[in-house]
Coordinates of C-alpha atoms in Angstrom, one line a residue:
Chain R
X1 CA 84.5 60.7 112.9
X2 CA 88.1 59.5 112.3
X3 CA 91.2 60.7 114.0
X4 CA 92.5 64.1 112.7
X5 CA 95.4 63.5 110.3
X6 CA 97.6 66.3 108.8
X7 CA 97.1 64.9 105.3
X8 CA 93.4 64.5 105.5
X9 CA 93.0 67.9 107.2
X10 CA 95.1 69.7 104.7
X11 CA 92.0 71.3 103.2
X12 CA 91.1 73.2 106.3
X13 CA 91.3 77.0 106.6
X14 CA 94.1 78.7 108.6
X15 CA 91.7 81.1 110.3
X16 CA 89.0 80.2 112.8
X17 CA 85.3 80.8 112.0
X18 CA 85.4 83.4 114.7
X19 CA 88.1 85.4 112.8
X20 CA 86.3 84.9 109.5
X21 CA 83.1 86.3 111.0
X22 CA 85.1 89.3 112.3
X23 CA 86.5 89.8 108.8
X24 CA 83.1 89.7 107.2
X25 CA 81.9 92.3 109.8
X26 CA 84.7 94.6 108.9
X27 CA 83.7 94.4 105.2
X28 CA 80.2 95.5 106.2
X29 CA 81.5 98.3 108.4
X30 CA 83.8 99.6 105.6
X31 CA 81.0 99.7 103.1
X32 CA 78.6 101.5 105.5
X33 CA 81.4 104.0 106.4
X34 CA 81.9 104.9 102.7
X35 CA 78.2 104.7 101.7
X36 CA 77.4 107.2 104.5
X37 CA 79.9 109.6 103.1
X38 CA 78.6 109.4 99.5
X39 CA 81.5 107.3 98.1
X40 CA 80.8 105.1 95.1
X41 CA 82.0 101.5 95.3
X42 CA 84.0 100.6 92.1
X43 CA 85.7 97.6 90.7
X44 CA 88.9 97.7 88.6
X45 CA 90.9 95.0 86.9
X46 CA 93.3 92.7 88.7
X47 CA 94.9 91.8 85.4
X48 CA 96.2 94.9 83.6
X49 CA 98.7 95.8 80.9
X50 CA 99.8 98.6 83.3
X51 CA 101.6 98.3 86.6
X52 CA 102.9 100.6 89.3
X53 CA 106.6 101.1 88.9
X54 CA 108.2 101.1 92.4
X55 CA 111.8 100.3 93.3
X56 CA 110.6 97.8 96.0
X57 CA 107.3 96.4 94.6
X58 CA 107.5 93.3 92.4
X59 CA 104.3 92.5 90.5
X60 CA 103.4 89.0 89.2
X61 CA 103.6 88.8 85.4
X62 CA 100.8 86.7 83.8
X63 CA 101.4 85.4 80.3
X64 CA 98.4 85.8 77.9
X65 CA 97.5 83.5 75.1
X66 CA 98.3 85.7 72.2
X67 CA 96.5 83.7 69.5
X68 CA 93.2 84.2 71.4
X69 CA 93.7 87.7 72.8
X70 CA 95.4 89.5 69.8
X71 CA 92.0 90.3 68.3
X72 CA 90.9 92.1 71.5
X73 CA 94.1 94.2 71.9
X74 CA 95.2 91.9 74.7
X75 CA 98.4 90.7 73.2
X76 CA 100.6 92.3 75.7
X77 CA 101.4 90.4 79.0
X78 CA 99.2 91.3 82.0
X79 CA 100.3 92.3 85.5
X80 CA 98.5 91.3 88.6
X81 CA 98.0 94.6 90.4
X82 CA 100.1 95.6 93.4
X83 CA 97.4 98.1 94.2
X84 CA 94.3 99.4 92.2
X85 CA 95.9 102.9 92.1
X86 CA 96.4 103.4 88.3
X87 CA 92.9 102.3 87.4
X88 CA 91.2 104.2 90.2
X89 CA 92.9 107.4 89.1
X90 CA 91.7 106.8 85.5
X91 CA 88.2 106.8 86.9
X92 CA 88.9 110.1 88.7
X93 CA 90.2 111.7 85.5
X94 CA 87.0 110.5 83.8
X95 CA 84.7 112.2 86.3
X96 CA 84.8 110.1 89.5
X97 CA 84.5 112.2 92.6
X98 CA 84.6 109.9 95.7
X99 CA 85.3 106.3 95.0
X100 CA 86.4 103.2 97.0
X101 CA 86.9 99.5 96.7
X102 CA 87.8 96.5 98.7
X103 CA 90.0 94.4 96.4
X104 CA 92.9 91.9 96.2
X105 CA 96.5 93.1 95.6
X106 CA 99.4 90.9 94.7
X107 CA 103.1 91.4 95.5
X108 CA 105.8 88.9 94.7
X109 CA 108.2 87.6 97.3
X110 CA 106.3 89.1 100.3
X111 CA 105.6 86.3 102.6
X112 CA 106.1 86.4 106.4
X113 CA 104.2 87.0 109.6
X114 CA 102.9 90.3 108.3
X115 CA 102.9 89.6 104.6
X116 CA 101.0 87.3 102.2
X117 CA 101.7 87.6 98.4
X118 CA 97.9 88.0 97.9
X119 CA 96.2 90.3 100.3
X120 CA 93.2 92.6 100.7
X121 CA 93.4 96.3 100.3
X122 CA 90.7 99.0 101.0
X123 CA 91.5 101.9 98.7
X124 CA 89.7 105.2 98.4
X125 CA 90.0 108.6 96.6
X126 CA 88.2 111.8 97.2
X127 CA 88.5 114.8 94.9
X128 CA 89.0 118.1 96.6
X129 CA 90.7 116.7 99.7
X130 CA 94.0 118.2 101.0
X131 CA 96.4 116.6 103.4
X132 CA 94.4 117.6 106.5
X133 CA 91.1 116.3 105.3
X134 CA 92.7 113.2 103.8
X135 CA 94.3 112.4 107.1
X136 CA 91.1 113.3 108.9
X137 CA 89.1 110.7 106.9
X138 CA 91.7 108.0 107.4
X139 CA 91.5 108.8 111.2
X140 CA 87.7 108.4 111.2
X141 CA 87.9 105.0 109.5
X142 CA 90.7 103.9 111.9
X143 CA 88.6 104.8 114.9
X144 CA 85.6 102.8 113.6
X145 CA 87.6 99.7 112.5
X146 CA 90.1 99.5 115.3
X147 CA 87.8 100.9 118.0
X148 CA 90.6 103.1 119.1
X149 CA 91.1 106.8 120.0
X150 CA 91.7 109.2 117.0
X151 CA 95.3 108.9 115.7
X152 CA 97.9 111.3 116.7
X153 CA 99.7 113.1 113.7
X154 CA 103.5 113.6 113.6
X155 CA 105.9 114.3 110.8
X156 CA 108.5 111.9 109.6
X157 CA 111.1 114.3 110.8
X158 CA 109.5 114.5 114.3
X159 CA 109.6 110.8 114.8
X160 CA 113.2 110.5 113.8
X161 CA 114.2 113.4 116.0
X162 CA 112.2 111.9 118.9
X163 CA 113.4 108.3 118.6
X164 CA 116.9 108.7 117.1
X165 CA 117.8 112.3 117.6
X166 CA 118.5 112.4 113.9
X167 CA 117.2 114.7 111.2
X168 CA 116.1 112.4 108.3
X169 CA 115.7 115.2 105.8
X170 CA 119.2 116.7 106.2
X171 CA 121.5 113.8 107.5
X172 CA 123.7 112.5 104.8
X173 CA 124.0 108.8 104.0
X174 CA 127.1 108.3 106.1
X175 CA 125.4 109.7 109.2
X176 CA 122.4 107.4 108.6
X177 CA 124.7 104.5 108.2
X178 CA 126.5 105.3 111.4
X179 CA 123.2 105.6 113.3
X180 CA 122.1 102.2 112.0
X181 CA 125.4 100.5 112.8
X182 CA 125.4 101.8 116.4
X183 CA 121.9 100.7 117.1
X184 CA 121.5 97.4 115.2
X185 CA 123.4 94.1 115.8
X186 CA 123.5 93.5 112.1
X187 CA 123.0 95.6 109.0
X188 CA 122.9 94.1 105.5
X189 CA 126.5 94.1 104.1
X190 CA 125.2 94.8 100.6
X191 CA 123.6 98.1 101.6
X192 CA 125.2 100.7 99.3
X193 CA 126.9 103.6 101.3
X194 CA 125.0 106.1 99.1
X195 CA 121.6 104.5 99.5
X196 CA 120.0 107.2 101.7
X197 CA 116.5 105.8 101.4
X198 CA 117.7 102.3 102.1
X199 CA 119.3 103.5 105.4
X200 CA 116.1 105.5 106.3
X201 CA 113.9 102.5 105.7
X202 CA 116.2 100.3 107.8
X203 CA 116.1 102.9 110.7
X204 CA 112.4 103.4 110.4
X205 CA 111.4 99.7 110.3
X206 CA 113.9 98.4 112.8
X207 CA 114.4 101.3 115.3
X208 CA 111.2 103.3 115.2
X209 CA 108.2 101.4 113.9
X210 CA 108.1 98.7 116.6
X211 CA 107.5 101.6 119.1
X212 CA 104.8 103.4 117.0
X213 CA 101.2 103.5 117.9
X214 CA 101.4 101.7 121.2
X215 CA 98.8 103.8 123.1
X216 CA 96.9 105.2 120.1
X217 CA 97.5 105.0 116.4
X218 CA 99.8 107.5 114.8
X219 CA 99.8 109.0 111.3
X220 CA 103.2 110.0 110.0
X221 CA 103.3 112.6 107.3
X222 CA 105.7 114.6 105.2
X223 CA 108.0 111.8 104.0
X224 CA 111.4 112.6 102.4
X225 CA 110.9 113.9 98.9
X226 CA 112.9 110.9 97.6
X227 CA 110.2 108.6 99.0
X228 CA 107.3 110.5 97.3
X229 CA 106.2 107.5 95.2
X230 CA 103.0 108.9 93.6
X231 CA 102.6 111.8 96.0
X232 CA 103.0 115.5 95.3
X233 CA 106.1 117.2 96.6
X234 CA 105.6 120.2 98.8
X235 CA 108.1 123.0 98.1
X236 CA 109.1 123.5 101.8
X237 CA 112.7 123.8 102.8
X238 CA 113.8 121.0 102.5
X239 CA 110.9 119.8 100.2
X240 CA 108.8 116.9 101.6
X241 CA 106.4 114.4 100.0
X242 CA 102.7 115.0 100.7
X243 CA 102.5 111.4 101.8
X244 CA 101.2 109.9 105.1
X245 CA 101.1 106.5 106.7
X246 CA 99.1 105.0 109.6
X247 CA 100.7 102.9 112.3
X248 CA 99.1 101.0 115.2
X249 CA 100.7 98.6 117.6
X250 CA 103.9 98.8 115.6
X251 CA 102.1 97.7 112.4
X252 CA 102.1 99.7 109.2
X253 CA 98.4 99.8 108.2
X254 CA 97.8 102.5 105.5
X255 CA 99.6 104.7 103.0
X256 CA 98.1 107.9 101.5
X257 CA 99.1 110.6 99.1
X258 CA 98.0 114.1 98.1
X259 CA 98.2 112.7 94.6
X260 CA 100.7 113.7 92.1
X261 CA 98.9 115.3 89.1
X262 CA 101.7 116.1 86.7
X263 CA 102.3 113.4 84.0
X264 CA 105.8 114.6 83.2
X265 CA 106.9 114.2 86.8
X266 CA 105.4 110.7 86.9
X267 CA 107.4 109.8 83.8
X268 CA 110.6 111.0 85.5
X269 CA 109.8 109.1 88.7
X270 CA 109.0 105.9 86.7
X271 CA 112.4 106.2 85.0
X272 CA 114.2 106.8 88.3
X273 CA 112.5 103.8 89.9
X274 CA 113.5 101.7 87.0
X275 CA 117.1 102.9 87.3
X276 CA 117.1 101.7 91.0
X277 CA 115.5 98.4 90.0
X278 CA 118.3 97.8 87.5
X279 CA 120.9 98.7 90.1
X280 CA 119.2 96.3 92.6
X281 CA 119.5 93.6 90.0
X282 CA 115.7 93.6 89.3
X283 CA 113.9 93.8 86.0
X284 CA 112.7 97.2 84.7
X285 CA 108.9 97.6 84.5
X286 CA 106.9 99.2 81.6
X287 CA 107.4 103.0 81.4
X288 CA 104.2 103.7 79.5
X289 CA 100.7 103.3 80.9
X290 CA 97.1 104.7 80.6
X291 CA 97.4 106.6 83.8
X292 CA 99.8 109.0 82.0
X293 CA 97.1 109.7 79.4
X294 CA 94.6 110.3 82.2
X295 CA 96.9 112.7 84.0
X296 CA 97.5 114.6 80.7
X297 CA 93.7 114.8 80.2
X298 CA 93.5 116.2 83.8
X299 CA 93.5 114.4 87.1
X300 CA 91.7 116.6 89.7
X301 CA 93.4 117.4 93.0
X302 CA 92.6 114.5 95.3
X303 CA 93.8 112.4 98.2
X304 CA 94.1 108.6 97.9
X305 CA 94.7 106.0 100.6
X306 CA 95.2 102.3 100.7
X307 CA 94.6 100.4 103.9
X308 CA 95.8 96.8 104.5
X309 CA 92.6 95.0 105.7
X310 CA 94.3 91.8 106.8
X311 CA 96.4 93.7 109.3
X312 CA 93.3 95.4 110.7
X313 CA 91.8 91.9 111.2
X314 CA 95.1 90.9 113.0
X315 CA 94.8 93.8 115.4
X316 CA 91.1 93.2 116.1
X317 CA 91.6 89.4 116.5
X318 CA 94.8 89.8 118.5
X319 CA 96.7 87.5 116.0
X320 CA 100.4 88.0 115.4
X321 CA 100.5 85.9 112.2
X322 CA 98.7 87.2 109.1
X323 CA 98.1 83.5 108.1
X324 CA 95.7 83.2 111.0
X325 CA 93.3 85.9 109.6
X326 CA 92.9 84.5 106.1
X327 CA 91.1 81.3 105.2
X328 CA 93.7 80.1 102.8
X329 CA 97.1 81.9 103.0
X330 CA 99.6 81.5 100.2
X331 CA 101.3 78.3 101.5
X332 CA 97.9 76.4 101.5
X333 CA 96.2 78.4 98.8
Chain G
X1 CA 129.5 77.3 94.3
X2 CA 125.9 76.8 95.5
X3 CA 124.2 79.7 97.2
X4 CA 120.9 80.5 98.7
X5 CA 119.1 83.7 97.5
X6 CA 116.9 85.5 100.0
X7 CA 113.8 84.1 98.3
X8 CA 115.1 80.7 99.2
X9 CA 115.8 81.6 102.9
X10 CA 113.9 79.4 105.3
X11 CA 114.3 77.7 108.6
X12 CA 116.5 74.6 108.3
X13 CA 118.8 75.6 105.4
X14 CA 122.6 75.2 106.0
X15 CA 124.8 78.1 105.0
X16 CA 128.5 79.0 105.3
X17 CA 129.8 82.2 106.8
X18 CA 133.5 83.0 107.2
X19 CA 134.3 79.4 106.4
X20 CA 132.0 77.9 109.1
X21 CA 128.7 76.0 108.7
X22 CA 125.5 77.5 110.2
X23 CA 121.9 76.3 110.4
X24 CA 119.2 78.9 109.8
X25 CA 117.0 78.6 112.9
X26 CA 114.8 81.6 112.2
X27 CA 114.0 83.8 109.3
X28 CA 111.7 86.8 109.6
X29 CA 110.6 88.8 106.6
X30 CA 110.2 92.6 107.3
X31 CA 109.2 95.2 104.7
X32 CA 107.7 98.6 104.7
X33 CA 104.9 98.9 102.1
X34 CA 107.1 101.2 99.9
X35 CA 110.5 100.3 101.2
X36 CA 113.4 97.9 101.3
X37 CA 112.6 94.2 102.2
X38 CA 114.8 92.7 104.9
X39 CA 115.3 89.2 106.1
X40 CA 116.2 89.0 109.8
X41 CA 117.9 85.7 110.3
X42 CA 119.1 83.8 113.3
X43 CA 121.9 81.4 112.5
X44 CA 123.4 78.6 114.7
X45 CA 127.1 77.7 114.3
X46 CA 127.1 73.9 113.8
X47 CA 130.6 73.6 115.2
X48 CA 130.5 75.8 118.2
X49 CA 126.7 76.0 118.8
X50 CA 126.9 79.8 119.1
X51 CA 124.0 81.8 117.7
X52 CA 124.3 84.8 115.4
X53 CA 121.8 87.4 114.2
X54 CA 122.2 88.6 110.6
X55 CA 120.1 90.9 108.5
X56 CA 120.0 90.6 104.7
X57 CA 118.2 92.6 102.1
X58 CA 116.2 91.1 99.3
X59 CA 118.5 89.9 96.5
X60 CA 121.4 89.0 98.8
X61 CA 122.7 85.5 98.9
X62 CA 124.7 83.3 101.2
X63 CA 126.9 80.4 100.3
X64 CA 125.4 77.0 100.9
X65 CA 127.3 74.8 103.4
X66 CA 128.2 71.3 102.3
X67 CA 126.8 69.6 105.3
X68 CA 125.6 66.0 105.4
X69 CA 124.6 63.5 108.1
X70 CA 125.8 60.0 108.0
X71 CA 125.2 56.9 110.2
X72 CA 128.4 55.6 111.9
X73 CA 129.4 53.0 114.3
X74 CA 131.6 53.8 117.3
X75 CA 134.6 51.5 117.1
X76 CA 137.0 52.4 119.9
X77 CA 138.7 55.1 121.9
X78 CA 142.4 55.6 121.9
X79 CA 143.4 58.3 124.4
X80 CA 141.8 61.5 123.3
X81 CA 140.8 60.1 119.9
X82 CA 137.5 58.5 119.2
X83 CA 137.3 56.3 116.1
X84 CA 134.0 55.8 114.1
X85 CA 133.2 54.0 110.9
X86 CA 130.8 55.1 108.2
X87 CA 128.1 52.3 108.0
X88 CA 127.8 52.5 104.2
X89 CA 131.3 53.4 103.0
X90 CA 133.3 51.7 105.9
X91 CA 135.5 54.8 105.9
X92 CA 136.9 55.6 109.3
X93 CA 136.8 59.0 111.1
X94 CA 138.9 60.1 114.1
X95 CA 137.3 62.7 116.3
X96 CA 139.0 64.6 119.1
X97 CA 137.4 64.8 122.6
X98 CA 136.5 68.4 121.7
X99 CA 134.6 67.3 118.6
X100 CA 132.9 64.5 120.4
X101 CA 131.9 66.9 123.2
X102 CA 129.4 65.5 125.7
X103 CA 128.8 62.4 123.6
X104 CA 131.9 60.6 125.0
X105 CA 129.9 59.9 128.2
X106 CA 127.6 57.5 126.3
X107 CA 129.9 55.9 123.7
X108 CA 130.0 52.1 123.8
X109 CA 131.6 49.8 121.2
X110 CA 129.5 49.4 118.1
X111 CA 126.9 52.0 119.1
X112 CA 125.2 53.6 116.1
X113 CA 125.8 57.4 116.1
X114 CA 124.7 60.2 113.7
X115 CA 127.7 62.1 112.5
X116 CA 127.6 65.5 110.8
X117 CA 130.2 66.1 108.1
X118 CA 131.1 69.6 106.8
X119 CA 133.1 69.6 103.5
X120 CA 133.5 65.9 104.2
X121 CA 135.1 66.4 107.6
X122 CA 133.4 65.4 110.8
X123 CA 132.2 68.3 113.0
X124 CA 129.9 66.6 115.5
X125 CA 128.5 63.2 116.5
X126 CA 125.3 62.3 118.4
X127 CA 124.6 59.1 120.2
X128 CA 121.1 57.6 120.2
X129 CA 118.6 59.5 122.4
X130 CA 118.6 56.6 124.9
X131 CA 121.5 54.4 125.9
X132 CA 121.9 51.7 128.4
X133 CA 125.1 51.8 130.6
X134 CA 126.4 49.6 133.4
X135 CA 127.1 51.2 136.8
X136 CA 130.7 50.6 137.7
X137 CA 130.8 52.3 141.1
X138 CA 128.5 54.0 143.5
X139 CA 127.9 54.2 147.3
X140 CA 125.7 51.4 148.6
X141 CA 122.0 52.4 148.5
X142 CA 119.7 52.5 151.4
X143 CA 117.8 49.3 151.1
X144 CA 114.1 49.6 150.4
X145 CA 114.4 53.2 149.4
X146 CA 112.6 53.3 146.1
X147 CA 112.2 57.1 145.9
X148 CA 113.6 58.5 142.7
X149 CA 114.0 62.0 144.1
X150 CA 116.9 61.0 146.4
X151 CA 120.0 60.9 144.2
X152 CA 123.6 60.0 144.5
X153 CA 126.6 60.1 142.1
X154 CA 127.7 57.1 140.2
X155 CA 130.4 56.2 137.7
X156 CA 129.4 54.2 134.6
X157 CA 131.4 51.9 132.3
X158 CA 132.4 54.7 130.0
X159 CA 134.1 56.5 132.9
X160 CA 131.5 59.3 133.0
X161 CA 129.8 60.3 136.2
X162 CA 126.1 60.9 136.5
X163 CA 123.4 61.2 139.1
X164 CA 121.2 58.2 139.9
X165 CA 118.5 57.4 142.5
X166 CA 119.7 56.1 145.8
X167 CA 118.5 52.5 145.2
X168 CA 120.8 51.9 142.2
X169 CA 123.6 49.4 142.9
X170 CA 127.0 48.5 141.4
X171 CA 126.4 46.3 138.3
X172 CA 122.9 47.7 137.6
X173 CA 122.1 48.6 134.0
X174 CA 120.6 52.1 133.7
X175 CA 118.9 53.8 130.8
X176 CA 120.0 57.4 130.3
X177 CA 118.6 60.2 128.0
X178 CA 121.7 61.5 126.2
X179 CA 120.1 64.9 125.3
X180 CA 119.7 65.8 128.9
X181 CA 122.2 63.5 130.6
X182 CA 119.4 62.4 132.9
X183 CA 118.7 58.9 134.4
X184 CA 115.5 57.4 133.1
X185 CA 115.1 53.9 134.6
X186 CA 116.8 50.7 135.7
X187 CA 116.7 48.0 133.1
X188 CA 117.2 44.2 133.0
X189 CA 119.9 42.5 130.9

C-alpha cells in the first residue's frame, strides 16, 4: 500500500460506501412502495427529439450523426431530458394508468451544493387522482423515505402571508421588489422591474424556503397561475395553478401537478416560455412535440410528481453537499 | 473588455466593481426547480480588504479585473514612500505607507516581496511569510528564564515594535511570522 496521492486517488467516488448502501436501500423502498400500490415501472428515453420548454430549464443538446440516423427518422438533434414528463404522459394517453420510474435527468448549468447537472428523479403518474389524493400519495412516500411525520399542507399564499405579510397573488411587481430590497442585502441589478415571477422566486428561495419544513415536511400548493408550468389552472379568484411542492429542512424535494390536459393551452405556454427565454438572452426551444399529439388524442385526468432522489439521500445521510451522495458527481464524472 | 459570465463564476476569480478590484471568495448556486437561478457571491475588496455580498441571476456578467502578482525587491524607504523594483522588468514602484500597510514592519533592504498590481498600479505588497529581524532595543531579560509564555516588548531594526519572550536580548536575531506578527524563534547569524 502506497501513500494516498490526489492524482492516484482521483478515480475514487465522492460518496462513502455507507451512503451508497443507503441510496441502494432507498431504490428498493421506492420500488416496493409503488409495487404495493399497483404502479407499473416504466422506462422512457433519455435522448428525445422533444424537450420540456421552461423559462428556467436549459436542456443539453446532443448532435446526432445524420448520415447514420436519417434512415430511422433520427435526423433531428436530440435533447437529454430535463425530466421524463413528456414521454410518461404519452404512455398515459396510450392507456397507462399508474406508472413510475427512477431515472436520470439532465439540466445544464445547475451545479452547486444542491445541484448536479445529472441527477436522479423518481417520477410517477396516476390516472384519476385529484390534488388531495396526489398530495396524499406524495405524503405517504415522504413518510417512508424520510422517516418523518406526515407533511403539513399550506398554500403558496399562506406561506407568503405568514413569513412576509405579503399577498403573492395580488401584490404588484413594485411591491414585491420593495419587499425583496428591504429584506435582502443584495438583489440582482439585472432583475426587470416588471418580472413578477422573478421577484416571487427570489423572495421564496431567499426569505421563506430556508425556514420551510424544519419540524416536519411541508407541501405548498396553489402556486401563482403564472407559474403553472404544466399544471391545470383552477378558476378561483384570483386563479391559481394546481401545482404543489414538497419541502423538508429547507430543501425543495418534489414538484407535482394536477396535469394540464388541453393541447392548445400547452401550445400557448410553450410560446410564452420561449418569449421569456428570448428576453432572458436564451435560445428558444422546439414548439412542436409528440406530447401535443398525445393530449389531442386525450390525456386522462391525472396527477404527476417528480421527486429529487439525491436530496432525499442528503437528508437521510445528513450531508449538506449533493456531491457527497453520488458516486461520481459532475466534476469527477 | 473582458467579463465573467455567471457560468464562469467560481472562487478565486478577480472582478471589478465600481472601479475597484475584488476577489470572489465564495459563490453559491441557488435555484428553485422551476425558477430563477441565483448566484450568491461573497467578494473581497483587494484594496481595502472589506467584504461584500452580491447576488446575481444567471446570464449576468461582471467585468474582469486586470490584477497580476509580480515578484519585487524592496529597495529603500524615503519618509512615507517605500520603493520596490520589479525583479523581471526592473521597473520601480513607489508605495505609500497606507498601501504597504502592516508590511512596513518587516521590510529590509533587498527582501523579495509579492506585489499585486491592478491596472498596472500597485495596490498591495506582501513580505515573505517568515522574516529574520535584529532586535534593536528591549529591557534586559531575566537570566535563565527560558519560558516563552512570559513576554516583553521590543523594537526591531525596521522601527517596528513587537512582543518577544523575556529571554530575548538586544542584538539577537528573531524569526517572525509576518501573517500574524508573532515571534517564532531566536536564530543564529
